[in-house]
Amino acid sequence: MYRVAQNIGRDELSRELAAQERKENDVTRRACLNELMAPEPDNIYYSLHTIKDVLRAFYYADQSGDGKISLDEFFDSQRPGRYASEEEQKGFYENTDKIRRELYDRFKGLDVTGDNRLSLAEFFILGFLGVDRSEEYKKAKKID
């Protein structure tokens, strides 16, 4: 009898988790589609190098390998690398609190599901394409 009750509890939990995941996927899907449907100029292009850099940054930041970036992973990925100049490293560590607040705000703006983890869609579509659009395509190549 105990095992039957245990299985019913497991099945219910499994259904709840699946429903929560569907809800999160739907929220992400709608936000990404809104961004992808936003009008853009005809002369805007991204190089393969730029796209690979963004994707590489995502997978580099995802240290746990779960396919999502946590807030801590996001913070860690923004630290100056070992090849950063002494001045860059000093500037980062002298302004850590300010930088963490800015990164936190940026992260929360991208985390449309509110699960405190960024999926690749949130990171790439909202974080790269969306932010670049709002900054008038600074990272894009403009061809006349």
Coordinates of C-alpha atoms in Angstrom, one line a residue:
M1 CA 0.0 0.0 0.0
Y2 CA 2.9 2.4 0.9
R3 CA 4.5 1.8 -2.5
V4 CA 1.2 2.5 -4.3
A5 CA 0.9 5.8 -2.5
Q6 CA 4.6 6.6 -3.1
N7 CA 4.1 6.0 -6.9
I8 CA 1.0 8.2 -6.9
G9 CA 3.0 11.0 -5.2
R10 CA 5.8 10.5 -7.7
D11 CA 3.4 10.6 -10.7
E12 CA 1.7 13.7 -9.4
L13 CA 5.1 15.5 -8.9
S14 CA 6.2 14.4 -12.3
R15 CA 3.0 15.9 -13.8
E16 CA 3.5 19.1 -11.9
L17 CA 7.1 19.5 -13.0
A18 CA 6.1 18.8 -16.7
A19 CA 3.3 21.4 -16.4
Q20 CA 5.8 24.0 -15.0
E21 CA 8.3 23.3 -17.7
R22 CA 5.6 23.7 -20.4
K23 CA 4.6 27.0 -18.9
E24 CA 8.2 28.2 -18.8
N25 CA 8.7 27.1 -22.4
D26 CA 5.6 28.9 -23.5
V27 CA 6.7 32.2 -21.8
T28 CA 10.1 31.9 -23.4
R29 CA 8.6 31.0 -26.8
R30 CA 6.3 34.0 -26.8
A31 CA 9.1 36.4 -25.7
C32 CA 11.4 35.1 -28.4
L33 CA 8.8 35.2 -31.1
N34 CA 8.0 38.8 -30.2
E35 CA 11.7 39.7 -30.6
L36 CA 12.1 37.7 -33.8
M37 CA 9.0 39.3 -35.3
A38 CA 10.2 42.9 -34.6
P39 CA 10.9 44.7 -37.8
E40 CA 14.6 45.2 -38.7
P41 CA 16.3 47.1 -41.5
D42 CA 17.0 45.1 -44.6
N43 CA 20.7 46.0 -44.5
I44 CA 21.6 44.4 -41.1
Y45 CA 23.7 41.2 -41.0
Y46 CA 25.8 39.4 -38.4
S47 CA 29.0 37.6 -39.3
L48 CA 29.4 33.9 -38.5
H49 CA 32.2 34.9 -36.2
T50 CA 29.9 37.2 -34.2
I51 CA 27.3 34.5 -33.9
K52 CA 29.8 31.9 -32.8
D53 CA 31.2 34.3 -30.2
V54 CA 27.8 34.7 -28.6
L55 CA 27.2 30.9 -28.7
R56 CA 30.6 30.2 -27.3
A57 CA 30.0 32.7 -24.5
F58 CA 26.8 30.8 -23.6
Y59 CA 28.4 27.4 -23.5
Y60 CA 31.5 28.8 -21.7
A61 CA 29.3 30.4 -19.0
D62 CA 27.2 27.2 -18.5
Q63 CA 29.8 25.6 -16.2
S64 CA 27.3 23.0 -14.8
G65 CA 26.5 21.8 -18.3
D66 CA 22.7 21.8 -17.7
G67 CA 22.0 23.9 -20.7
K68 CA 21.1 27.0 -18.7
I69 CA 23.1 29.8 -17.1
S70 CA 22.5 30.5 -13.5
L71 CA 23.0 33.9 -12.0
D72 CA 26.3 32.8 -10.4
E73 CA 27.5 31.4 -13.7
F74 CA 26.5 34.7 -15.4
F75 CA 28.5 36.7 -12.9
D76 CA 31.5 34.4 -13.2
S77 CA 31.5 34.6 -17.0
Q78 CA 31.7 38.4 -16.9
R79 CA 34.9 38.5 -14.9
P80 CA 38.0 39.6 -16.8
G81 CA 39.9 36.7 -18.3
R82 CA 43.4 35.8 -17.6
Y83 CA 44.5 37.8 -20.6
A84 CA 42.8 41.0 -19.4
S85 CA 45.1 43.9 -18.7
E86 CA 46.0 44.8 -15.2
E87 CA 43.9 47.9 -15.6
E88 CA 40.8 46.0 -16.7
Q89 CA 41.2 43.6 -13.8
K90 CA 41.7 46.4 -11.3
G91 CA 38.7 48.3 -12.7
F92 CA 36.5 45.2 -12.4
Y93 CA 37.4 44.4 -8.8
E94 CA 37.3 48.0 -7.6
N95 CA 33.7 48.3 -9.0
T96 CA 32.5 44.8 -8.2
D97 CA 29.3 45.9 -6.4
K98 CA 28.3 48.3 -9.1
I99 CA 29.1 45.8 -11.8
R100 CA 27.2 43.0 -10.0
R101 CA 24.1 45.3 -9.7
E102 CA 24.3 46.0 -13.5
L103 CA 24.7 42.4 -14.3
Y104 CA 21.9 41.4 -12.0
D105 CA 19.6 43.9 -13.7
R106 CA 20.6 42.6 -17.2
F107 CA 20.2 39.0 -16.1
K108 CA 16.7 39.7 -14.7
G109 CA 15.7 41.5 -17.8
L110 CA 16.5 38.4 -19.9
D111 CA 15.1 35.8 -17.5
V112 CA 11.5 35.9 -18.8
T113 CA 10.5 32.7 -17.0
G114 CA 11.7 34.0 -13.7
D115 CA 13.5 30.7 -12.9
N116 CA 16.8 32.4 -12.3
R117 CA 18.4 30.6 -15.2
L118 CA 18.9 31.7 -18.8
S119 CA 18.2 29.3 -21.6
L120 CA 20.0 29.5 -24.9
A121 CA 16.9 31.2 -26.4
E122 CA 16.8 33.8 -23.6
F123 CA 20.6 34.4 -23.9
F124 CA 20.8 34.5 -27.7
I125 CA 17.5 35.9 -29.0
L126 CA 16.6 38.2 -26.1
G127 CA 20.1 38.9 -24.8
F128 CA 22.0 39.3 -28.1
L129 CA 19.5 40.1 -30.9
G130 CA 17.1 42.0 -28.7
V131 CA 19.7 44.1 -26.9
D132 CA 21.5 44.8 -30.2
R133 CA 18.3 45.9 -31.8
S134 CA 17.6 48.3 -28.8
E135 CA 21.1 49.6 -29.2
E136 CA 20.5 50.3 -32.9
Y137 CA 22.5 47.2 -34.2
K138 CA 25.9 48.2 -32.9
K139 CA 27.2 44.6 -33.3
A140 CA 25.7 44.1 -36.7
K141 CA 27.3 44.7 -40.1
K142 CA 25.5 47.3 -42.1
I143 CA 25.5 46.9 -45.9
D144 CA 24.3 49.7 -48.1

